[in-house]
Structures are given as structure tokens and as C-alpha cells.
Short mmCIF file of C-alpha atoms and ligand atoms in Angstrom, two decimals:
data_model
loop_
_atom_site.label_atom_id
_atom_site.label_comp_id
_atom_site.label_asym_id
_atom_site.label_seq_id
_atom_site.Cartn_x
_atom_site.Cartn_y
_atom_site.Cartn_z
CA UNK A 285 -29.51 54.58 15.69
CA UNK A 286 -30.99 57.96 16.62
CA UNK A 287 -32.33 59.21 13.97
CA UNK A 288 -31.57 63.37 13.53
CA UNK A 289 -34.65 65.94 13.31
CA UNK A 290 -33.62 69.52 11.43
CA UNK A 291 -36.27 72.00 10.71
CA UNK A 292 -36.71 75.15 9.13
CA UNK A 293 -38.91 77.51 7.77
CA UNK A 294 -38.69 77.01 4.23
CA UNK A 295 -39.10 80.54 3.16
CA UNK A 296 -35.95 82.02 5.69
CA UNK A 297 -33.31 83.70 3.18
CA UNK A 298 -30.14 82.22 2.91
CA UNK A 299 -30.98 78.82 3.32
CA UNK A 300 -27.31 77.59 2.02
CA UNK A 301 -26.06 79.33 5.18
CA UNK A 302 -28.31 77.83 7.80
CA UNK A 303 -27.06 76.09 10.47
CA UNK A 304 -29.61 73.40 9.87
CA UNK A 305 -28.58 73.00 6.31
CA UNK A 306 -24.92 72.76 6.94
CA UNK A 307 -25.23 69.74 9.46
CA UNK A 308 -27.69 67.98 7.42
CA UNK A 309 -25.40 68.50 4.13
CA UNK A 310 -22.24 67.39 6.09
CA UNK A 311 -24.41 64.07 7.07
CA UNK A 312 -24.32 63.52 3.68
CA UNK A 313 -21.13 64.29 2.86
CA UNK A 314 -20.31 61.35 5.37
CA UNK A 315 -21.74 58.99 3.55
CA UNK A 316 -24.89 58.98 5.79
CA UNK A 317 -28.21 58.69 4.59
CA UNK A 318 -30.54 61.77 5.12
CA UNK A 319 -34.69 62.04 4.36
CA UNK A 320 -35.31 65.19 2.99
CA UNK A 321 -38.29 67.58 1.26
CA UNK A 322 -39.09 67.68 -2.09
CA UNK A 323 -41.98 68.92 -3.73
CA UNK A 324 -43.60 65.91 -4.51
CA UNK A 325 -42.74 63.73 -1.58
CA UNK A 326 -40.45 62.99 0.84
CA UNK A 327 -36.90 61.44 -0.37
CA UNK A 328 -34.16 59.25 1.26
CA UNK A 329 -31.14 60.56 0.19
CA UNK A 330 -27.96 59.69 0.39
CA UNK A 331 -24.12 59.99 -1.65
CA UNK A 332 -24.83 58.95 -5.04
CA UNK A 333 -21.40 58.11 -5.94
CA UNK A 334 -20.71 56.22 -2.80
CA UNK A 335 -21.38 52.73 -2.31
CA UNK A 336 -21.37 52.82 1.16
CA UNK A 337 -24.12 55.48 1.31
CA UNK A 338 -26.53 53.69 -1.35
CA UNK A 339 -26.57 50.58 0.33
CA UNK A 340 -27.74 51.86 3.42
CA UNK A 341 -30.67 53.93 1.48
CA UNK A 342 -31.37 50.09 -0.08
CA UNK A 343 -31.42 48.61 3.69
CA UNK A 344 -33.16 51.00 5.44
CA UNK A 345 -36.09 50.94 3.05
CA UNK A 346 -36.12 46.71 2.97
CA UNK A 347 -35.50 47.71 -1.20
CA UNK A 348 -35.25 44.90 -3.61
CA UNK A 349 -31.58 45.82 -5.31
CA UNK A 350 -32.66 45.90 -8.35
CA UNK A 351 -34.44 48.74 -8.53
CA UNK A 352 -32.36 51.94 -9.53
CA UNK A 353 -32.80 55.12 -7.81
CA UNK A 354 -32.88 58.69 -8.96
CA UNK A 355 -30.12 60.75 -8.80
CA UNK A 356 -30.42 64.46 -7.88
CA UNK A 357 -29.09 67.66 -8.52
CA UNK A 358 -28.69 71.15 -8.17
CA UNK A 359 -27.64 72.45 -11.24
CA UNK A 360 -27.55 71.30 -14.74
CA UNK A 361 -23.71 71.72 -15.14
CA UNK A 362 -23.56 68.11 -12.77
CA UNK A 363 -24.88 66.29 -15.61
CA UNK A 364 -21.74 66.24 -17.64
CA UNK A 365 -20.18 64.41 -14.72
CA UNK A 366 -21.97 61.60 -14.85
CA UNK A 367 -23.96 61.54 -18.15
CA UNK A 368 -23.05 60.43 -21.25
CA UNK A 369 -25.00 62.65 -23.45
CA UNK A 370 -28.21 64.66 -23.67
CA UNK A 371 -30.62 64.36 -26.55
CA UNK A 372 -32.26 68.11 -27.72
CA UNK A 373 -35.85 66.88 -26.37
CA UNK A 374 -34.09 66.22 -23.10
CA UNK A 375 -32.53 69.73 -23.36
CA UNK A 376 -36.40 71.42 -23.98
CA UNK A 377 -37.84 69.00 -21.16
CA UNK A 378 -35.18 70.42 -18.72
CA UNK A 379 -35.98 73.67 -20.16
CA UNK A 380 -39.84 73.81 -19.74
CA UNK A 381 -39.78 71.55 -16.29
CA UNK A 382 -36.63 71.69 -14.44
CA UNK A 383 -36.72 72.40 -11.36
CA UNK A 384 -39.78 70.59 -11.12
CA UNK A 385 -41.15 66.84 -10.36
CA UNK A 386 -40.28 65.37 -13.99
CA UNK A 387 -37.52 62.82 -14.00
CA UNK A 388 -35.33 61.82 -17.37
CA UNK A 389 -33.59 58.82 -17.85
CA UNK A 390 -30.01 59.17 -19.67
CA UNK A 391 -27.95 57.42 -21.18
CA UNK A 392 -25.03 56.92 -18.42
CA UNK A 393 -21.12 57.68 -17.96
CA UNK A 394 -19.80 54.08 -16.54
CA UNK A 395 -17.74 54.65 -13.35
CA UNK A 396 -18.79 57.61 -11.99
CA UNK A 397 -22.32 56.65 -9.73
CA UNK A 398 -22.43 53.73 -7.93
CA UNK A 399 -23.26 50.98 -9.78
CA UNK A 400 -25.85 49.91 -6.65
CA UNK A 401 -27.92 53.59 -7.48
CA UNK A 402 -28.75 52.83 -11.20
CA UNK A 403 -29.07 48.65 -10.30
CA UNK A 404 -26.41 48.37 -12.64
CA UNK A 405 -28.25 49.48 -15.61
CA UNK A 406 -26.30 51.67 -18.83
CA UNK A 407 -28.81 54.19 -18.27
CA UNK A 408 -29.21 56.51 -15.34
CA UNK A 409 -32.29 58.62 -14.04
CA UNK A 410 -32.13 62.44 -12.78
CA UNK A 411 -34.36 65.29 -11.58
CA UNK A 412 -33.79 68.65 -10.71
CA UNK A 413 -36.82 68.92 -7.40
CA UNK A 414 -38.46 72.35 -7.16
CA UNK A 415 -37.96 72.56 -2.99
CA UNK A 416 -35.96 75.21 -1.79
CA UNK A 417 -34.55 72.98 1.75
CA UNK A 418 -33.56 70.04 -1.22
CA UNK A 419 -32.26 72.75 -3.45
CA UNK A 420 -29.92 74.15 -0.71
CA UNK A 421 -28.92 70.96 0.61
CA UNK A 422 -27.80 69.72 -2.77
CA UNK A 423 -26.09 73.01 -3.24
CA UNK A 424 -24.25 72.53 0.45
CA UNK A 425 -23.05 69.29 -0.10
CA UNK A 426 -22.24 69.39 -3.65
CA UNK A 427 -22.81 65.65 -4.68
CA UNK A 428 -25.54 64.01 -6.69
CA UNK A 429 -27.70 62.39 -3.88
CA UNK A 430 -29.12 59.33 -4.91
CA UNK A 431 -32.90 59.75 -2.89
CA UNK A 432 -35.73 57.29 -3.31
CA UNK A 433 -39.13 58.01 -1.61
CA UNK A 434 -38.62 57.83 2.20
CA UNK A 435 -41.22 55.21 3.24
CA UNK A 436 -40.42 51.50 3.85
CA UNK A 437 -40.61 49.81 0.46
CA UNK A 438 -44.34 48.57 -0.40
CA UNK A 439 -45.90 51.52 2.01
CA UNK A 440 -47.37 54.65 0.72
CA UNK A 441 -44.74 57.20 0.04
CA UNK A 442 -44.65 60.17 3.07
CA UNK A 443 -45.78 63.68 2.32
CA UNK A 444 -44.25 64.48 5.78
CA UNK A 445 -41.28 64.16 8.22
CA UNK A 446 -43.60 62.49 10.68
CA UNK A 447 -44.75 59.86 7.78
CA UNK A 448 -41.05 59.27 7.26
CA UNK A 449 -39.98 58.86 11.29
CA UNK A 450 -43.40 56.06 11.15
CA UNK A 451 -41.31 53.88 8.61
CA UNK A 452 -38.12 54.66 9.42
CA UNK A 453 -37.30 55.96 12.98
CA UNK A 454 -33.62 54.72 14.21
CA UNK A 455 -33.13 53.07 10.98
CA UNK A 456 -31.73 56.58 9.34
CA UNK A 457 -29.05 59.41 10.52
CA UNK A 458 -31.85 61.99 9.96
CA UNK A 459 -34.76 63.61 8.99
CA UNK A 460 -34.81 66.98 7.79
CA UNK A 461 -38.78 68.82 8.65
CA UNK A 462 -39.81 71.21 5.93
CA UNK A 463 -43.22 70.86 6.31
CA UNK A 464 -46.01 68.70 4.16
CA UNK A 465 -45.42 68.46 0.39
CA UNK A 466 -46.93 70.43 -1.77
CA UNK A 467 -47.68 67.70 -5.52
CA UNK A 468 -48.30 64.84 -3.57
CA UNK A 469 -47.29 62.05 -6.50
CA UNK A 470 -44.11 61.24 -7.13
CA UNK A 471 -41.95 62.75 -10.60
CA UNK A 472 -43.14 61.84 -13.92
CA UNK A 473 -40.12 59.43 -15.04
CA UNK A 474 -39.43 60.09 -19.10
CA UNK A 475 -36.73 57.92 -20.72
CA UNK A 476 -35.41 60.26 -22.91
CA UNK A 477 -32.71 57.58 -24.48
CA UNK A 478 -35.16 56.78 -27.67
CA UNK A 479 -36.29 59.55 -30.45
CA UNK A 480 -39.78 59.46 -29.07
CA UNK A 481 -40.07 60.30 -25.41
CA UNK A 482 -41.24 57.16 -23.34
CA UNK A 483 -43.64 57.93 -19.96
CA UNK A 484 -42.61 55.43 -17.73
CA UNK A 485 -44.06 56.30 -14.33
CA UNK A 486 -46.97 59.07 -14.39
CA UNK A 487 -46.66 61.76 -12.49
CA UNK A 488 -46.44 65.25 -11.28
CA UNK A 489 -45.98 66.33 -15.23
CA UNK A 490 -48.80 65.38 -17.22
CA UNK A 491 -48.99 63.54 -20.56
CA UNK A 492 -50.38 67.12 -22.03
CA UNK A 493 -47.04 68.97 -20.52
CA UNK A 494 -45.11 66.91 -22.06
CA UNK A 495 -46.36 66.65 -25.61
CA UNK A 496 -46.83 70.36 -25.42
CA UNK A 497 -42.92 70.61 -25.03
CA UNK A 498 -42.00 67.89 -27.37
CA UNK A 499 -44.61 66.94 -29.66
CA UNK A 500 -44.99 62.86 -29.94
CA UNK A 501 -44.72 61.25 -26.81
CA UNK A 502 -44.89 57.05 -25.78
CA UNK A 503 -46.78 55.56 -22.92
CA UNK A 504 -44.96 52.60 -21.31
CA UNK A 505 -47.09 49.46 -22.53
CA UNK A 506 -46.85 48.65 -19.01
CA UNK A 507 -49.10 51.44 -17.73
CA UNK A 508 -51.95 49.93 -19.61
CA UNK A 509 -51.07 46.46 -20.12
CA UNK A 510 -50.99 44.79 -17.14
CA UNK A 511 -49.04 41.47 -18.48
CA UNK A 512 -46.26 43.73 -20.10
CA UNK A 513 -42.48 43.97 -18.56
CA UNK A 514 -42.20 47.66 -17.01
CA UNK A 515 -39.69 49.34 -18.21
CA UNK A 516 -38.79 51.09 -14.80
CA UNK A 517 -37.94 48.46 -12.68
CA UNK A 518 -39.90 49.67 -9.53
CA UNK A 519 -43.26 49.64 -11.50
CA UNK A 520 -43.36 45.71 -11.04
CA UNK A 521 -43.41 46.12 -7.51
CA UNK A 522 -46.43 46.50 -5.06
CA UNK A 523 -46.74 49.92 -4.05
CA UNK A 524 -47.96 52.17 -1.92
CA UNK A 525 -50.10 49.26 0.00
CA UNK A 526 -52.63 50.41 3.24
CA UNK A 527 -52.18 47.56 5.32
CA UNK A 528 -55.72 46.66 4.71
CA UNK A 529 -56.93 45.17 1.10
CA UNK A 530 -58.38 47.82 -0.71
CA UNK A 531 -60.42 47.65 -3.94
CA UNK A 532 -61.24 50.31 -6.55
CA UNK A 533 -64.91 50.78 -7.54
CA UNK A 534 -66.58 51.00 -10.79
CA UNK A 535 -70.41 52.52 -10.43
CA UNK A 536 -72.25 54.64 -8.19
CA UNK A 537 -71.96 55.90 -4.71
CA UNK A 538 -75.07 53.61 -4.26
CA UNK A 539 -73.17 50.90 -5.33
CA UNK A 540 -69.94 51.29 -3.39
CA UNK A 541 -72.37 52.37 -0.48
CA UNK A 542 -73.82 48.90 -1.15
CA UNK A 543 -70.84 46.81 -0.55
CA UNK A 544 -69.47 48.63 2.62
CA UNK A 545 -73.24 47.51 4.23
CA UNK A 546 -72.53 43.88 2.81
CA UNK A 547 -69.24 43.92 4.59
CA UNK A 548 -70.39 45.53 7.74
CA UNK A 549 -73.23 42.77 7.83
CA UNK A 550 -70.04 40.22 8.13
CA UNK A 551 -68.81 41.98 11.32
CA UNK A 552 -65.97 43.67 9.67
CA UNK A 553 -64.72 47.23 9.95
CA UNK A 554 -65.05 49.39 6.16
CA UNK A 555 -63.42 52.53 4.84
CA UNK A 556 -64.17 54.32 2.17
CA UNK A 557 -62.16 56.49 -0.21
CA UNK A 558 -63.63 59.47 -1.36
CA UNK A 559 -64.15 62.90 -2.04
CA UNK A 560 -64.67 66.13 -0.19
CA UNK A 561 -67.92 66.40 -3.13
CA UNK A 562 -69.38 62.27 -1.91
CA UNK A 563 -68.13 63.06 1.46
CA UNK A 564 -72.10 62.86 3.06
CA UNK A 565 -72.64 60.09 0.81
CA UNK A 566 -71.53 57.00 2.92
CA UNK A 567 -72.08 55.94 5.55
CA UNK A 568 -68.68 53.40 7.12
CA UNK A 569 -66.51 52.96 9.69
CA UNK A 570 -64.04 55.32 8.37
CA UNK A 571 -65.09 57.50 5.19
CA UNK A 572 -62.10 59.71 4.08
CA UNK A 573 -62.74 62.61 1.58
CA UNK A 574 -59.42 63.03 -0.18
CA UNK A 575 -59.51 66.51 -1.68
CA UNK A 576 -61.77 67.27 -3.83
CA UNK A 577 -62.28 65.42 -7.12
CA UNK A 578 -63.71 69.37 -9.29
CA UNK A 579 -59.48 70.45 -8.44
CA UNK A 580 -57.37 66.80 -8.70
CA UNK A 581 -54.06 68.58 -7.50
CA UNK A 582 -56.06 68.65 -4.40
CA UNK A 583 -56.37 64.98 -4.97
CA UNK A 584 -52.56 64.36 -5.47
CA UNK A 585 -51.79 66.20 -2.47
CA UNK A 586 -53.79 64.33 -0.05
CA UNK A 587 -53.55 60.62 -1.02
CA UNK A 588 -51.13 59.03 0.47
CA UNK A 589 -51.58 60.93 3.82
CA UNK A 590 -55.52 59.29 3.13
CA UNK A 591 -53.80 55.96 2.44
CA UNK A 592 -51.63 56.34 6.48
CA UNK A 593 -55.09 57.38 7.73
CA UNK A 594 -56.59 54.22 7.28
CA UNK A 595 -54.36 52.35 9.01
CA UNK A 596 -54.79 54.50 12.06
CA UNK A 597 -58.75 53.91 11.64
CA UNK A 598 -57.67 50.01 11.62
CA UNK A 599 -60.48 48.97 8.78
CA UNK A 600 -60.55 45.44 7.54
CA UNK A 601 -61.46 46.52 4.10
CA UNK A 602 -61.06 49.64 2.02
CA UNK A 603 -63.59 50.71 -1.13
CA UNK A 604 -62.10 53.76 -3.29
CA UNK A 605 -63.89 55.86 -5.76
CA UNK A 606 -62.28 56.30 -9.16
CA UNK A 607 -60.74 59.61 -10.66
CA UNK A 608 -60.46 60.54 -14.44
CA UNK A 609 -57.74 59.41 -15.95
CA UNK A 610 -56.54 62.18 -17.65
CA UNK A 611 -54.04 65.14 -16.32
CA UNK A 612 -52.92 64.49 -12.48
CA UNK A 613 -55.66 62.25 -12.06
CA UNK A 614 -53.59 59.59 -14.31
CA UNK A 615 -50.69 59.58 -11.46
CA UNK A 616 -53.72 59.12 -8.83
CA UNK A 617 -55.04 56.54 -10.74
CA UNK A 618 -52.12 54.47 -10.93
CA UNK A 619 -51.00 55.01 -7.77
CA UNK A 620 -54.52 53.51 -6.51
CA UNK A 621 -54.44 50.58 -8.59
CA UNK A 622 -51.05 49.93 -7.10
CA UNK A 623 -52.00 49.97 -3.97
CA UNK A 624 -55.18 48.30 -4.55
CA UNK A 625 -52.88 45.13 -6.12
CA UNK A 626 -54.90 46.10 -9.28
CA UNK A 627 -58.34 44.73 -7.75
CA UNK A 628 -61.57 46.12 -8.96
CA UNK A 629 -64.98 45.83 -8.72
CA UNK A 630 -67.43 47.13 -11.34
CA UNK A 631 -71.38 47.48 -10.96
O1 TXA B 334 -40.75 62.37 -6.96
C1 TXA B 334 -39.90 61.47 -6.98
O2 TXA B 334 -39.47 60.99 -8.05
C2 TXA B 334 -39.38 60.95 -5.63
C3 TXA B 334 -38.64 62.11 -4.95
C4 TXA B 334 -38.00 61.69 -3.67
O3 TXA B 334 -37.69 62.64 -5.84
N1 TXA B 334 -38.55 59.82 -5.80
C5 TXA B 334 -39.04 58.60 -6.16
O4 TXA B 334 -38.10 57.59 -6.22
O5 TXA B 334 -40.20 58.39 -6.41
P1 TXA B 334 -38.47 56.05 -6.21
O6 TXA B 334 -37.19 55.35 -6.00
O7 TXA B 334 -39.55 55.79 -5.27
O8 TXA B 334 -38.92 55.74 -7.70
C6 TXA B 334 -37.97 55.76 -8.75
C7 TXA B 334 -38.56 55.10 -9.99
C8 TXA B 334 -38.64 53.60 -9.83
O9 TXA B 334 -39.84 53.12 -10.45
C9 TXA B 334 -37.39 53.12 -10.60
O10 TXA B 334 -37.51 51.80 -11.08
C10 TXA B 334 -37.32 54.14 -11.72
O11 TXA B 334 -37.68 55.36 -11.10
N2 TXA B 334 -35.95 54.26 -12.29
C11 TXA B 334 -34.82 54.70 -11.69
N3 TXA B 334 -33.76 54.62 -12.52
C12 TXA B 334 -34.22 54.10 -13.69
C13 TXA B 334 -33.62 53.78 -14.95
N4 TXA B 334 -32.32 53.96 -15.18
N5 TXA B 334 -34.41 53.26 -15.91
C14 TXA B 334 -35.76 53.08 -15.71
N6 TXA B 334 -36.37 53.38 -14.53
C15 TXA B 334 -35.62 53.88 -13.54
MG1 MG B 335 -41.16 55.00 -4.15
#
């Protein structure tokens, strides 16, 4: 298949008219599947309510089936079409983040989505993303587009086009270019269908956001609790994996400085995850400052463009500093310890 490329300056007026827009939206309508911007990364969307459309999303990625994918929108009135109802917290969430990277899981309408997009579940999951080329191609084609992140499953998610065309060049109808993301981290999924809140991925909306909004809010036992049964059915899965083992350290620079000279003293190639603060600290085959840890939206923004980076340097190993794990730097932590297979080493 050749895959599409459209591009366009994101900040041209009258996006909904572009010629761009309009062929990537009627791509869509045709039960294609299309990758496309968002603020926080890169999403493979496709027909929501088609079944057609959402199983090519699930092959193209190489996605296990049963794990649901969220639906997005436009405008809040689409919600009624496929939503059974929505709870007043959901209402002041919407309120407060929408359009923005937080994602709330509903209780669902049967027979409207395809059952493949919500993995057959009674509950669905929708955002409303904060991009204006996603905004205007919702808009264009009208439908709820069903868009996981656009990277072959277990691989970091892309912040760009050119991330996407790495993992999935011929395998899609198109890509549409609207230049690097801006949050980095995926949404903050919230299941809404329980009084209290529940956080069930972290993400671009903090845990503070949140509870600012609607007072008491749950964490998922399985962000913390690495035996517990996720409640989002991606957060079993392996995420978000370099393609060398990488390991998340506990102590000083000395100390993680330490065990790249161990490894190099075995012949092997070492990166090393860092900051733009350690940066002069190390001294590897590959040492990648990732933002800078004093501003950790700088952080989000840059990590899983650090994560393709090493596989360009070709490293057999990988060391990573830790972040806090409060505010943003709880979505960077979690994404790490994904993609590290949750392997640490403490000094
Ligand atoms: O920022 C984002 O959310 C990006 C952009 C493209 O919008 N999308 C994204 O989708 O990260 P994906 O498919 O990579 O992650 C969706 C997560 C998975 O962990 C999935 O299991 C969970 O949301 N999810 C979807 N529907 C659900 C439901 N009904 N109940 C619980 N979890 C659900
Ligand atoms: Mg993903």
C-alpha cells in the first residue's frame, strides 16, 4: 500500500476548508485508516462505527484485540449518539479539560460503535484532543474516529509523522504531517462510571488537575501494585519498548556512571538517559539529555523521540535516570517503567 503524506501549517485559517483536510477526511469517510496529530501524540485513526475500518487500525498496529480504543470527537453534542449517560463529574471534567489530553470512560450505548473499538466492553472511552489539524478533520468527516497511538504495538508512541511512516509505512492509507507534538504523553484515561473518579492511565492531566475539578479522586491499584489486574486493558501490555533492555536507576550519577563503565568493560555498547542538567555527567556510548528535569513538560515532550534515538545509536544496554513522581513526571515515570519491563536497579 502507499501510504498518503498531507501537510499543513497548522496555524493557516480555515483549516475545515483545506484541500489537505478534505482528502484526508474523505479517507476516512471510506473506511480507511488515517494517522493524524494530536496534542499529545500521534493517533491512528480510523471510522469508529465501522468494522471494517477498526480492524484495519487493529492489523496495522500488530494490536492484541482486546484492547479497546478511544473514540474521538469534535464536539460534545456526539456523545449522546453513542453514550449512554454522563455523570455531573464527567460534565465538570469536560468542562475544565476538554479539548485537551484527558480521556473519560462512559458508560456505553450498545449498537452504535463497533463492538471491535471498545473490545467489546459495556463501557466506552472518549476525548475531545486540543489539535487544530485533528479538530478539523473530525469536524470534516463528521464520525467518531476510533484512533490509538500510531506506532506498532509494544514501540514507543510517535511524536511525529516521520516516527509514524518508521512503524507503519505501506501498512496505512495515510499520514497526515502537522508537525512534532506538543505534551508528549499520551491522555490521562479517567473512568468516570463509579462516584469517585478512577485514574487509570496517567497522563497529560495531572492527579492535582483533576482533584482540583472534582474533589476525591482513585488511583488504579494497578499503577502502584504491580500484581493487580489493570483496569484499562492496554496497561498489561509492554509498552513503549527501545529495542534494547533498558533499566531505571535508583542513586547517583556516580552510580549509574558506574554501571555504564562495568558494561563497557564487557565490550558492549551503553546509553544513558538523562537530563539536559546531568548532561556532562556521563560519559557512554550514547548519553541523551531528555529535556530538562527543573521544567518536566520539557521531559514529556521529548521522551519517546529519546526512546527512537537509541535505537538509531544501536546500544546494547540502556541506564535511565528517575523523575519525581508527582505532576507530569508521574506519566514519565510510568511510561519508563513500561518500557523498562519494570526493571530497576537501586544503589
Ligand atoms: O493521547 C492519547 O490518548 C492517544 C491519542 C492518539 O489520542 N491515544 C492513545 O490510545 O494513547 P491507546 O490506544 O494507545 O491507549 C488507549 C488506552 C489503553 O490503555 C486502553 O486499554 C484504554 O485506553 N481504554 C480504552 N477503552 C477503555 C475502556 N472502555 N475501559 C478501560 N480502558 C480503556
Ligand atoms: Mg498506545
Amino acid at each position: 500500500m502507499n501510504t498518503k503524506v498531507w501537510k499543513v501549517d497548522n496555524y493557516v485559517d480555515n483549516l475545515k476548508n483545506n484541500p489537505q483536510v478534505v482528502d484526508a477526511a474523505d479517507f476516512l469517510r471510506k473506511n480507511e485508516v488515517v494517522a493524524l496529530p494530536t496534542e499529545t501524540v500521534y493517533g491512528l485513526g480510523g471510522n469508529a462505527e465501522s468494522d471494517e475500518a477498526v480492524a484495519k487500525i487493529y492489523e496495522a498496529k500488530g494490536r492484541p484485540g482486546d484492547n479497546p480504543l478511544i473514540i474521538h470527537i469534535a464536539d460534545r453534542q456526539q456523545l449522546t449518539r453513542f453514550v449512554a449517560d454522563v455523570p455531573h463529574k464527567a460534565e465538570q471534567l469536560m468542562d475544565a479539560f476538554w479539548p485537551g489530553p484527558l480521556t473519560i470512560i462512559f458508560n456505553k450505548k450498545e449498537g452504535v460503535l463497533s463492538e471491535k473499538a471498545t473490545a467489546g466492553l459495556a463501557t466506552v472511552a472518549v476525548r475531545m484532543p486540543d489539535h487544530p489539524v485533528a479538530l478539523a478533520l473530525l469536524e470534516v468527516c463528521g464520525l467518531p474516529i476510533a484512533a490509538p497511538s500510531a506506532n506498532s504495538s509494544g514501540k514507543p508512541s510517535p511524536t511525529t509523522a516521520a516516527h509514524v511512516l518508521d512503524d507503519l509505512n505501506g501498512k496505512i492509507a495515510g499520514v497526515f504531517d502537522g508537525g512534532p507534538t506538543g505534551v508528549g504523553v499520551e491522555s490521562t484515561v479517567v473512568d468516570c462510571t463509579e462516584e469517585i473518579p478512577v485514574i487509570l492511565r496517567p497522563g497529560g492531566v495531572t492527579l492535582e488537575q483533576l482533584a482540583e475539578v472534582v474533589g476525591e479522586v482513585h488511583v488504579d491499584a494497578a499503577l502502584t501494585d504491580e500484581a493487580a489486574r489493570p483496569k484499562a486493558p492496554g496497561m498489561k501490555y509492554r509498552h513503549y519498548a527501545p529495542n534494547a533492555p533498558l533499566f531505571m536507576v535508583s542513586g547517583t550519577t556516580g552510580f549509574l556512571q558506574k554501571l555504564v563503565t562495568e558494561k563497557q568493560q564487557e565490550g558492549l555498547k551503553v546509553g544513558v538517559l538523562t537530563t539536559e542538567e546531568n548532561v556532562d555527567q556521563y560519559s557512554a556510548d550514547l548519553v541523551l539529555a531528555c529535556g530538562r528535569r527543573a521544567e518536566l513538560e520539557t521531559v514529556a515532550a521529548a521522551l519517546y523521540e529519546t526512546l527512537r534515538r537509541f535505537n538509531q545509536g544501536q546500544v546494547d544496554v540502556i541506564y535511565s535516570e528517575m523523575f519525581t513522581n508527582t505532576g507530569v513526571g508521574n506519566a514519565i515515570m510510568n511510561r519508563l517503567q513500561k518500557a523498562a519491563g519494570n526493571k530497576l536497579i537501586s544503589e
